């Protein structure tokens, strides 16, 4: 039954979402399951650095887990799309939790250092709960006409519902957009129907949950490591990952794989995903470089400043989901690139940290629309049977960009002018804008039609069609056939 949203209060989309069957339960379980992703990096650094006194070794172990997540995440998501969340996610979470427990045992027992790199990368097998939650929202909000059997599946098709008519079939006329242009491009917003508004609100809700988890996760990890034991952060993360994943797949309706999920019809449209992945890489560079530069340049005020940025992003995400108005991805990137010019100006003109607070608050309000609009565009370009895999590729792109941005900002922070790290985010945002613009022009370009073949130059034929060229006129003509013999009369 459609949910009327016109004339409703701003929080009506979220109330309608949480009123869906088991929506509150799997949303809470998904938030618990994705919290360890923000705890593991800090907990690993604190544990290894406390045991060996080397932050370089601790950073290398943490980078190995990040690399394993970037490589194994899409494959785990592909298995989830192909076999279902309940069949794959618990085993993947158990394998990741085993890697965390193995790292704790190796560090506590004094095992060789190479065992750290053999156990901790198992964290890369962890299921992407955020992508699975978005896939479940898409499954719940699917239109009734989209819930029928897909091509290649079982069930009653329109051809099987009655006798096949005899005679040639009429050719259907296309009255809508072609399959290549279906869905909004990065420069054009999608429809403003109630279904799309609920989907946008669901993506906004998940984005806010991501912001909260990645803000509270490091704080919880540091609190556990300093108050109880250096290994308490990893042990808690392992328990939350396994318990949250089991609770997530246990409640609600599972997103079952569609029949024929492994066919060629469900392959990812890489041509449409390439500019979006470039956008996610640029956004990751913004996050990584901004965080490292703020931590290295502001000292004890870094936590408060990053919290202000996360608060701005969360509020902007909630407001965008409540508004339900589609935005243009290119315009969002342009606004974010312009606002990212404030931190380098503040850092270059003053040594105080307080001017960065309003600048980071404005940046936070710009990053949430970029992420939500990019996720909405990704949803419109990817078939439902490949949604989890596509979002895992997006997360991989963000992690790769964040790692590159953090590394580059760290080298600049060790130089004589640490504030130069603030110049990386606007450059990355400008590169993402260029990639999206190039991708939109490629998708909007009209197809090239072949030129009509011109007839060869030469004399025009006779009216009866005979060739009047010199060779044809002087060529030997075939002999006329002999007339048939006249019939003879019998005597």
Short mmCIF file of C-alpha atoms in Angstrom, two decimals:
data_model
loop_
_atom_site.label_atom_id
_atom_site.label_comp_id
_atom_site.label_asym_id
_atom_site.label_seq_id
_atom_site.Cartn_x
_atom_site.Cartn_y
_atom_site.Cartn_z
CA UNK A 1 0.00 0.00 0.00
CA UNK A 2 1.50 3.39 -0.95
CA UNK A 3 2.42 5.70 1.88
CA UNK A 4 1.20 9.29 1.30
CA UNK A 5 4.01 11.76 1.93
CA UNK A 6 2.68 14.94 0.35
CA UNK A 7 1.85 17.52 2.97
CA UNK A 8 3.35 15.34 5.70
CA UNK A 9 5.87 16.61 8.29
CA UNK A 10 9.61 16.37 7.46
CA UNK A 11 10.11 13.26 9.59
CA UNK A 12 7.32 11.37 7.83
CA UNK A 13 9.68 9.45 5.46
CA UNK A 14 11.69 8.08 8.38
CA UNK A 15 8.54 7.16 10.28
CA UNK A 16 7.23 5.38 7.19
CA UNK A 17 10.52 3.52 6.77
CA UNK A 18 10.72 2.35 10.37
CA UNK A 19 7.09 1.25 10.21
CA UNK A 20 7.95 -1.39 7.61
CA UNK A 21 8.13 -5.01 8.84
CA UNK A 22 11.21 -5.63 11.03
CA UNK A 23 12.80 -2.37 9.82
CA UNK A 24 13.73 -1.16 13.29
CA UNK A 25 15.28 -4.47 14.26
CA UNK A 26 17.53 -4.92 11.24
CA UNK A 27 18.49 -1.22 11.30
CA UNK A 28 19.67 -1.50 14.91
CA UNK A 29 21.42 -4.82 14.24
CA UNK A 30 23.11 -3.38 11.15
CA UNK A 31 24.39 -0.40 13.16
CA UNK A 32 25.89 -2.75 15.76
CA UNK A 33 27.47 -4.95 13.07
CA UNK A 34 29.18 -2.06 11.25
CA UNK A 35 30.57 -0.44 14.43
CA UNK A 36 33.62 -2.81 14.51
CA UNK A 37 34.75 -1.49 11.11
CA UNK A 38 35.57 1.81 12.82
CA UNK A 39 37.10 0.15 15.90
CA UNK A 40 39.53 -2.34 14.38
CA UNK A 41 42.06 0.11 12.93
CA UNK A 42 42.60 2.08 16.15
CA UNK A 43 42.46 -1.04 18.33
CA UNK A 44 45.08 -2.81 16.21
CA UNK A 45 47.43 0.17 16.35
CA UNK A 46 47.10 0.45 20.13
CA UNK A 47 47.61 -3.29 20.69
CA UNK A 48 50.64 -3.77 18.43
CA UNK A 49 52.28 -0.48 19.42
CA UNK A 50 51.91 -1.31 23.12
CA UNK A 51 53.48 -4.75 22.60
CA UNK A 52 56.39 -3.74 20.31
CA UNK A 53 56.76 -0.01 20.85
CA UNK A 54 56.64 0.66 17.11
CA UNK A 55 53.87 2.63 15.46
CA UNK A 56 55.39 1.79 12.08
CA UNK A 57 54.76 -1.93 12.60
CA UNK A 58 51.30 -1.21 13.98
CA UNK A 59 50.45 0.92 10.94
CA UNK A 60 51.71 -1.81 8.59
CA UNK A 61 49.48 -4.43 10.22
CA UNK A 62 46.50 -2.09 10.05
CA UNK A 63 47.24 -1.32 6.39
CA UNK A 64 47.34 -5.05 5.64
CA UNK A 65 43.81 -5.43 7.01
CA UNK A 66 42.65 -2.43 4.98
CA UNK A 67 44.16 -3.88 1.81
CA UNK A 68 42.54 -7.24 2.46
CA UNK A 69 39.17 -5.54 2.95
CA UNK A 70 39.55 -3.69 -0.34
CA UNK A 71 40.40 -6.88 -2.21
CA UNK A 72 38.07 -9.40 -0.59
CA UNK A 73 35.07 -7.16 0.04
CA UNK A 74 33.63 -7.22 -3.51
CA UNK A 75 34.01 -11.01 -3.74
CA UNK A 76 32.19 -11.51 -0.45
CA UNK A 77 29.45 -9.19 -1.68
CA UNK A 78 29.19 -11.14 -4.96
CA UNK A 79 28.70 -14.37 -3.02
CA UNK A 80 26.08 -12.60 -0.90
CA UNK A 81 24.18 -11.48 -4.00
CA UNK A 82 24.40 -14.93 -5.55
CA UNK A 83 23.53 -17.12 -2.55
CA UNK A 84 21.67 -14.79 -0.16
CA UNK A 85 22.60 -12.89 2.99
CA UNK A 86 21.69 -15.66 5.44
CA UNK A 87 23.91 -18.20 3.71
CA UNK A 88 27.04 -16.09 3.35
CA UNK A 89 27.11 -13.29 5.95
CA UNK A 90 27.34 -15.44 9.14
CA UNK A 91 30.25 -17.49 7.80
CA UNK A 92 32.06 -14.39 6.57
CA UNK A 93 31.58 -12.68 9.94
CA UNK A 94 32.83 -15.76 11.79
CA UNK A 95 35.97 -15.86 9.61
CA UNK A 96 36.65 -12.16 10.25
CA UNK A 97 36.12 -12.56 14.00
CA UNK A 98 38.54 -15.52 13.93
CA UNK A 99 41.16 -13.24 12.37
CA UNK A 100 40.76 -10.68 15.16
CA UNK A 101 41.02 -13.35 17.85
CA UNK A 102 44.04 -14.83 16.10
CA UNK A 103 45.84 -11.47 16.13
CA UNK A 104 45.20 -11.06 19.86
CA UNK A 105 46.52 -14.57 20.57
CA UNK A 106 49.62 -14.03 18.42
CA UNK A 107 50.48 -10.74 20.11
CA UNK A 108 49.89 -12.07 23.63
CA UNK A 109 51.81 -15.30 23.08
CA UNK A 110 54.85 -13.58 21.55
CA UNK A 111 54.47 -15.22 18.15
CA UNK A 112 56.62 -14.04 15.23
CA UNK A 113 55.61 -10.83 13.54
CA UNK A 114 54.74 -12.56 10.27
CA UNK A 115 51.84 -14.28 12.03
CA UNK A 116 50.23 -10.87 12.46
CA UNK A 117 50.09 -10.50 8.68
CA UNK A 118 48.71 -14.03 8.36
CA UNK A 119 45.82 -13.64 10.81
CA UNK A 120 44.68 -10.02 10.75
CA UNK A 121 43.93 -9.87 6.96
CA UNK A 122 41.10 -12.35 7.59
CA UNK A 123 39.21 -9.22 8.63
CA UNK A 124 38.81 -8.53 4.91
CA UNK A 125 36.22 -11.32 4.73
CA UNK A 126 33.83 -9.37 6.97
CA UNK A 127 30.46 -8.74 5.29
CA UNK A 128 29.62 -5.19 4.36
CA UNK A 129 26.61 -4.69 6.60
CA UNK A 130 25.97 -1.20 5.30
CA UNK A 131 25.65 -2.49 1.74
CA UNK A 132 23.43 -5.36 2.87
CA UNK A 133 21.19 -2.93 4.77
CA UNK A 134 20.82 -0.74 1.68
CA UNK A 135 20.05 -3.82 -0.41
CA UNK A 136 17.36 -4.84 2.08
CA UNK A 137 15.82 -1.36 1.94
CA UNK A 138 15.74 -1.59 -1.85
CA UNK A 139 14.09 -5.02 -1.53
CA UNK A 140 11.43 -3.70 0.85
CA UNK A 141 10.72 -0.60 -1.24
CA UNK A 142 10.60 -2.42 -4.54
CA UNK A 143 7.58 -1.62 -6.68
CA UNK A 144 4.91 -4.33 -6.98
CA UNK A 145 5.51 -4.64 -10.71
CA UNK A 146 9.21 -5.21 -10.06
CA UNK A 147 8.60 -8.20 -7.79
CA UNK A 148 7.58 -10.58 -10.56
CA UNK A 149 9.80 -13.18 -12.12
CA UNK A 150 12.81 -11.91 -13.91
CA UNK A 151 14.12 -12.98 -17.26
CA UNK A 152 15.50 -16.44 -17.08
CA UNK A 153 13.66 -17.33 -13.88
CA UNK A 154 10.81 -19.61 -13.10
CA UNK A 155 7.17 -18.66 -12.92
CA UNK A 156 4.40 -17.71 -15.26
CA UNK A 157 5.44 -15.31 -17.97
CA UNK A 158 3.07 -13.35 -20.17
CA UNK A 159 3.76 -15.79 -23.00
CA UNK A 160 2.72 -18.76 -20.84
CA UNK A 161 -0.54 -17.25 -19.58
CA UNK A 162 -2.56 -18.20 -22.67
CA UNK A 163 -2.42 -19.76 -26.10
CA UNK A 164 0.15 -18.42 -28.48
CA UNK A 165 -1.47 -16.37 -31.25
CA UNK A 166 -0.95 -17.53 -34.80
CA UNK A 167 0.62 -15.14 -37.22
CA UNK A 168 3.33 -12.52 -37.05
CA UNK A 169 3.66 -10.59 -33.82
CA UNK A 170 3.32 -6.84 -33.95
CA UNK A 171 6.55 -5.02 -33.27
CA UNK A 172 6.24 -2.98 -30.06
CA UNK A 173 7.05 0.68 -30.38
CA UNK A 174 9.45 2.20 -27.87
CA UNK A 175 7.96 5.21 -26.21
CA UNK A 176 10.42 5.68 -23.36
CA UNK A 177 14.14 5.94 -22.87
CA UNK A 178 16.49 3.29 -24.10
CA UNK A 179 17.99 0.79 -21.63
CA UNK A 180 21.33 2.55 -21.87
CA UNK A 181 19.84 5.81 -20.65
CA UNK A 182 17.54 4.41 -17.98
CA UNK A 183 17.98 6.08 -14.61
CA UNK A 184 19.30 9.48 -13.72
CA UNK A 185 22.70 10.52 -14.94
CA UNK A 186 25.16 12.16 -12.54
CA UNK A 187 23.99 15.55 -13.78
CA UNK A 188 20.24 14.92 -13.82
CA UNK A 189 18.06 14.21 -10.77
CA UNK A 190 15.70 11.28 -10.74
CA UNK A 191 11.95 11.27 -10.36
CA UNK A 192 10.27 12.81 -7.35
CA UNK A 193 7.74 10.05 -6.68
CA UNK A 194 6.97 8.78 -3.21
CA UNK A 195 8.89 5.56 -3.82
CA UNK A 196 12.04 7.42 -4.83
CA UNK A 197 11.59 9.73 -1.85
CA UNK A 198 11.51 6.76 0.51
CA UNK A 199 14.59 5.30 -1.17
CA UNK A 200 16.39 8.59 -0.73
CA UNK A 201 15.36 8.71 2.92
CA UNK A 202 16.63 5.15 3.41
CA UNK A 203 20.02 6.05 1.91
CA UNK A 204 20.14 9.18 4.07
CA UNK A 205 19.36 7.13 7.18
CA UNK A 206 22.11 4.63 6.39
CA UNK A 207 24.56 7.47 5.70
CA UNK A 208 23.81 8.99 9.10
CA UNK A 209 24.33 5.60 10.75
CA UNK A 210 27.69 5.32 8.97
CA UNK A 211 28.69 8.76 10.26
CA UNK A 212 27.72 7.87 13.82
CA UNK A 213 29.55 4.54 13.71
CA UNK A 214 32.76 5.99 12.29
CA UNK A 215 32.61 8.78 14.85
CA UNK A 216 31.86 6.67 17.93
CA UNK A 217 33.94 3.63 16.92
CA UNK A 218 37.43 5.09 17.48
CA UNK A 219 36.29 6.75 20.72
CA UNK A 220 34.96 3.43 22.04
CA UNK A 221 38.15 1.63 20.97
CA UNK A 222 40.41 4.11 22.75
CA UNK A 223 38.22 4.03 25.86
CA UNK A 224 38.34 0.22 26.08
CA UNK A 225 42.09 0.03 25.38
CA UNK A 226 43.02 2.66 27.95
CA UNK A 227 40.52 1.75 30.67
CA UNK A 228 40.71 -2.05 30.61
CA UNK A 229 43.27 -3.73 28.34
CA UNK A 230 44.92 -3.03 24.94
CA UNK A 231 43.22 -6.13 23.54
CA UNK A 232 39.76 -5.17 24.82
CA UNK A 233 39.01 -3.15 21.71
CA UNK A 234 39.62 -6.03 19.30
CA UNK A 235 37.80 -8.55 21.49
CA UNK A 236 34.76 -6.26 21.72
CA UNK A 237 34.88 -5.66 17.97
CA UNK A 238 34.89 -9.39 17.28
CA UNK A 239 31.87 -9.93 19.52
CA UNK A 240 29.92 -7.02 18.04
CA UNK A 241 30.70 -8.12 14.48
CA UNK A 242 29.57 -11.70 14.97
CA UNK A 243 26.57 -10.92 17.16
CA UNK A 244 25.36 -7.99 15.05
CA UNK A 245 25.64 -9.95 11.81
CA UNK A 246 23.75 -12.93 13.22
CA UNK A 247 21.01 -10.63 14.51
CA UNK A 248 20.85 -8.79 11.18
CA UNK A 249 20.32 -11.91 9.08
CA UNK A 250 17.92 -13.44 11.64
CA UNK A 251 15.33 -10.65 11.60
CA UNK A 252 13.17 -9.71 8.68
CA UNK A 253 12.89 -11.15 5.21
CA UNK A 254 16.09 -12.26 3.56
CA UNK A 255 17.11 -10.74 0.23
CA UNK A 256 16.98 -13.95 -1.75
CA UNK A 257 18.95 -14.18 -4.97
CA UNK A 258 16.85 -13.84 -8.10
CA UNK A 259 16.67 -16.81 -10.48
CA UNK A 260 19.46 -16.65 -13.00
CA UNK A 261 21.59 -14.43 -10.77
CA UNK A 262 24.75 -15.66 -12.39
CA UNK A 263 23.68 -14.95 -15.95
CA UNK A 264 25.15 -12.28 -18.14
CA UNK A 265 22.02 -10.14 -17.74
CA UNK A 266 23.04 -9.28 -14.19
CA UNK A 267 26.59 -8.12 -14.87
CA UNK A 268 27.68 -4.79 -13.50
CA UNK A 269 27.40 -1.88 -15.96
CA UNK A 270 31.01 -0.76 -15.65
CA UNK A 271 30.53 2.00 -18.19
CA UNK A 272 28.08 3.75 -15.88
CA UNK A 273 29.91 2.80 -12.68
CA UNK A 274 33.36 4.08 -13.70
CA UNK A 275 32.65 7.81 -13.11
CA UNK A 276 30.89 6.99 -9.85
CA UNK A 277 33.85 4.96 -8.62
CA UNK A 278 36.14 7.87 -9.49
CA UNK A 279 33.83 10.08 -7.45
CA UNK A 280 34.07 7.70 -4.49
CA UNK A 281 37.86 7.60 -4.76
CA UNK A 282 37.99 11.39 -4.69
CA UNK A 283 35.64 11.50 -1.71
CA UNK A 284 37.85 8.99 0.10
CA UNK A 285 40.88 11.21 -0.53
CA UNK A 286 38.92 14.10 1.00
CA UNK A 287 38.11 12.08 4.13
CA UNK A 288 41.58 10.61 4.63
CA UNK A 289 43.61 13.77 4.03
CA UNK A 290 41.24 15.97 6.01
CA UNK A 291 41.36 13.66 9.04
CA UNK A 292 45.15 13.21 9.09
CA UNK A 293 45.84 16.92 8.57
CA UNK A 294 43.40 17.91 11.32
CA UNK A 295 44.85 15.38 13.78
CA UNK A 296 48.45 16.37 13.08
CA UNK A 297 47.83 20.11 13.12
CA UNK A 298 45.39 20.65 15.99
CA UNK A 299 46.52 18.12 18.60
CA UNK A 300 44.01 17.63 21.41
CA UNK A 301 41.27 19.60 19.63
CA UNK A 302 41.20 17.15 16.71
CA UNK A 303 38.55 14.92 18.25
CA UNK A 304 36.19 17.85 18.84
CA UNK A 305 36.76 19.24 15.34
CA UNK A 306 36.14 15.91 13.64
CA UNK A 307 33.04 15.46 15.80
CA UNK A 308 31.75 18.82 14.57
CA UNK A 309 32.29 17.69 10.98
CA UNK A 310 30.46 14.40 11.61
CA UNK A 311 27.59 16.27 13.28
CA UNK A 312 27.23 18.55 10.27
CA UNK A 313 27.22 15.58 7.93
CA UNK A 314 24.59 13.74 9.98
CA UNK A 315 22.28 16.73 10.21
CA UNK A 316 22.60 17.43 6.49
CA UNK A 317 21.87 13.79 5.68
CA UNK A 318 18.73 13.76 7.80
CA UNK A 319 17.54 17.03 6.29
CA UNK A 320 18.15 15.79 2.74
CA UNK A 321 16.29 12.56 3.40
CA UNK A 322 13.35 14.43 4.93
CA UNK A 323 13.22 16.90 2.05
CA UNK A 324 13.20 14.20 -0.60
CA UNK A 325 14.30 16.60 -3.33
CA UNK A 326 16.79 14.99 -5.74
CA UNK A 327 20.07 16.81 -6.25
CA UNK A 328 22.62 16.88 -9.03
CA UNK A 329 25.83 15.07 -8.19
CA UNK A 330 28.01 17.47 -10.15
CA UNK A 331 26.54 20.46 -8.36
CA UNK A 332 27.05 18.81 -4.96
CA UNK A 333 30.71 18.14 -5.79
CA UNK A 334 31.21 21.72 -6.93
CA UNK A 335 29.78 23.07 -3.66
CA UNK A 336 31.95 20.69 -1.63
CA UNK A 337 35.08 21.69 -3.58
CA UNK A 338 34.33 25.37 -2.93
CA UNK A 339 33.79 24.84 0.81
CA UNK A 340 36.99 22.79 1.07
CA UNK A 341 38.95 25.96 0.30
CA UNK A 342 38.20 27.37 3.78
CA UNK A 343 40.47 25.05 5.86
CA UNK A 344 43.69 25.89 3.98
CA UNK A 345 42.85 29.59 4.17
CA UNK A 346 42.21 29.36 7.93
CA UNK A 347 45.35 27.29 8.55
CA UNK A 348 47.53 29.60 6.45
CA UNK A 349 46.37 32.79 8.16
CA UNK A 350 46.21 31.73 11.82
CA UNK A 351 47.59 29.07 14.14
CA UNK A 352 44.44 28.88 16.24
CA UNK A 353 42.23 25.81 15.93
CA UNK A 354 38.85 27.41 16.60
CA UNK A 355 38.42 28.95 13.10
CA UNK A 356 38.45 25.44 11.68
CA UNK A 357 35.27 24.48 13.56
CA UNK A 358 32.79 26.43 11.39
CA UNK A 359 34.74 25.46 8.26
CA UNK A 360 34.57 21.75 9.09
CA UNK A 361 30.89 22.10 10.00
CA UNK A 362 30.15 23.50 6.54
CA UNK A 363 32.25 20.77 4.93
CA UNK A 364 30.28 18.15 6.82
CA UNK A 365 27.03 19.58 5.50
CA UNK A 366 28.44 19.23 1.96
CA UNK A 367 29.85 15.70 2.17
CA UNK A 368 26.55 14.04 3.12
CA UNK A 369 24.68 15.25 -0.02
CA UNK A 370 27.55 14.01 -2.18
CA UNK A 371 27.50 10.53 -0.66
CA UNK A 372 23.71 10.21 -0.66
CA UNK A 373 23.32 11.46 -4.23
CA UNK A 374 26.13 9.21 -5.44
CA UNK A 375 24.53 6.20 -3.74
CA UNK A 376 21.15 7.02 -5.27
CA UNK A 377 22.74 7.23 -8.71
CA UNK A 378 24.48 3.90 -8.14
CA UNK A 379 21.13 2.31 -7.19
CA UNK A 380 19.58 3.51 -10.43
CA UNK A 381 22.34 2.06 -12.61
CA UNK A 382 22.83 -1.37 -11.06
CA UNK A 383 20.47 -4.35 -11.32
CA UNK A 384 18.97 -5.46 -8.04
CA UNK A 385 20.80 -8.79 -8.14
CA UNK A 386 24.18 -7.00 -8.11
CA UNK A 387 23.40 -4.17 -5.66
CA UNK A 388 25.48 -5.46 -2.74
CA UNK A 389 28.49 -6.10 -4.97
CA UNK A 390 28.26 -2.64 -6.53
CA UNK A 391 28.10 -0.93 -3.14
CA UNK A 392 31.06 -2.99 -1.97
CA UNK A 393 33.02 -1.69 -4.96
CA UNK A 394 32.02 1.81 -3.85
CA UNK A 395 33.28 1.11 -0.32
CA UNK A 396 36.52 -0.28 -1.80
CA UNK A 397 36.96 2.91 -3.81
CA UNK A 398 36.40 5.03 -0.70
CA UNK A 399 38.92 2.97 1.30
CA UNK A 400 41.51 3.19 -1.47
CA UNK A 401 41.08 6.95 -1.72
CA UNK A 402 41.16 7.36 2.04
CA UNK A 403 44.37 5.37 2.31
CA UNK A 404 46.04 7.37 -0.47
CA UNK A 405 44.86 10.67 0.98
CA UNK A 406 46.01 9.78 4.49
CA UNK A 407 49.45 8.74 3.20
CA UNK A 408 49.92 11.91 1.18
CA UNK A 409 48.70 14.11 4.04
CA UNK A 410 51.04 12.32 6.45
CA UNK A 411 54.07 13.12 4.28
CA UNK A 412 53.00 16.76 4.06
CA UNK A 413 52.43 16.87 7.83
CA UNK A 414 56.06 15.91 8.43
CA UNK A 415 57.24 18.86 6.31
CA UNK A 416 57.83 22.47 7.32
CA UNK A 417 54.27 23.50 6.39
CA UNK A 418 51.82 20.91 7.75
CA UNK A 419 48.80 22.97 6.66
CA UNK A 420 49.58 22.09 3.02
CA UNK A 421 47.68 18.84 3.65
CA UNK A 422 44.48 20.91 3.53
CA UNK A 423 45.14 21.58 -0.17
CA UNK A 424 44.55 17.93 -1.07
CA UNK A 425 40.77 17.80 -0.36
CA UNK A 426 39.75 20.58 -2.81
CA UNK A 427 41.97 19.09 -5.51
CA UNK A 428 40.41 15.65 -4.98
CA UNK A 429 36.89 17.09 -5.06
CA UNK A 430 37.67 18.94 -8.29
CA UNK A 431 38.97 15.71 -9.84
CA UNK A 432 35.81 13.88 -8.81
CA UNK A 433 33.71 16.65 -10.38
CA UNK A 434 35.63 16.36 -13.65
CA UNK A 435 35.14 12.57 -13.69
CA UNK A 436 31.39 12.90 -13.12
CA UNK A 437 31.08 15.57 -15.81
CA UNK A 438 32.97 13.43 -18.31
CA UNK A 439 30.83 10.41 -17.45
CA UNK A 440 27.58 12.37 -17.86
CA UNK A 441 28.63 13.67 -21.28
CA UNK A 442 29.52 10.15 -22.38
CA UNK A 443 26.13 8.78 -21.29
CA UNK A 444 24.18 11.68 -22.81
CA UNK A 445 25.97 11.61 -26.18
CA UNK A 446 23.62 10.50 -28.99
CA UNK A 447 24.50 7.23 -30.71
CA UNK A 448 26.49 7.57 -33.90
CA UNK A 449 24.49 6.66 -36.99
CA UNK A 450 26.34 5.14 -39.95
CA UNK A 451 26.61 7.32 -43.04
CA UNK A 452 24.53 6.23 -46.03
CA UNK A 453 26.64 4.59 -48.71
CA UNK A 454 26.94 6.79 -51.82
CA UNK A 455 26.43 5.09 -55.19
CA UNK A 456 29.52 4.84 -57.40
CA UNK A 457 29.99 7.63 -59.90
CA UNK A 458 29.13 6.73 -63.48
CA UNK A 459 26.58 7.25 -66.21
CA UNK A 460 22.96 6.94 -65.30
CA UNK A 461 21.19 3.75 -66.48
CA UNK A 462 18.57 3.63 -69.22
CA UNK A 463 14.92 4.04 -68.19
CA UNK A 464 14.44 0.30 -68.50
CA UNK A 465 17.35 -0.31 -66.10
CA UNK A 466 20.00 -1.35 -68.68
CA UNK A 467 23.53 -0.11 -68.10
CA UNK A 468 24.66 2.58 -70.53
CA UNK A 469 28.38 2.38 -69.80
CA UNK A 470 30.80 1.80 -72.68
CA UNK A 471 31.75 -1.69 -71.53
CA UNK A 472 28.14 -2.70 -71.17
CA UNK A 473 27.18 -1.35 -74.60
CA UNK A 474 30.03 -3.12 -76.44
CA UNK A 475 29.91 -6.35 -74.47
CA UNK A 476 28.75 -9.44 -76.42
CA UNK A 477 25.07 -9.96 -75.89
CA UNK A 478 23.85 -13.46 -75.04
CA UNK A 479 22.13 -15.30 -77.86
CA UNK A 480 18.38 -15.21 -77.85
CA UNK A 481 16.77 -18.52 -77.00
CA UNK A 482 15.38 -20.53 -79.95
CA UNK A 483 11.60 -20.44 -80.33
CA UNK A 484 9.80 -23.66 -79.46
CA UNK A 485 8.91 -25.94 -82.39
CA UNK A 486 5.43 -25.71 -83.77
CA UNK A 487 3.17 -28.62 -82.91
CA UNK A 488 2.59 -31.11 -85.73
CA UNK A 489 -0.89 -32.27 -86.65
CA UNK A 490 -1.42 -36.05 -86.80
CA UNK A 491 -2.03 -37.50 -90.26
#
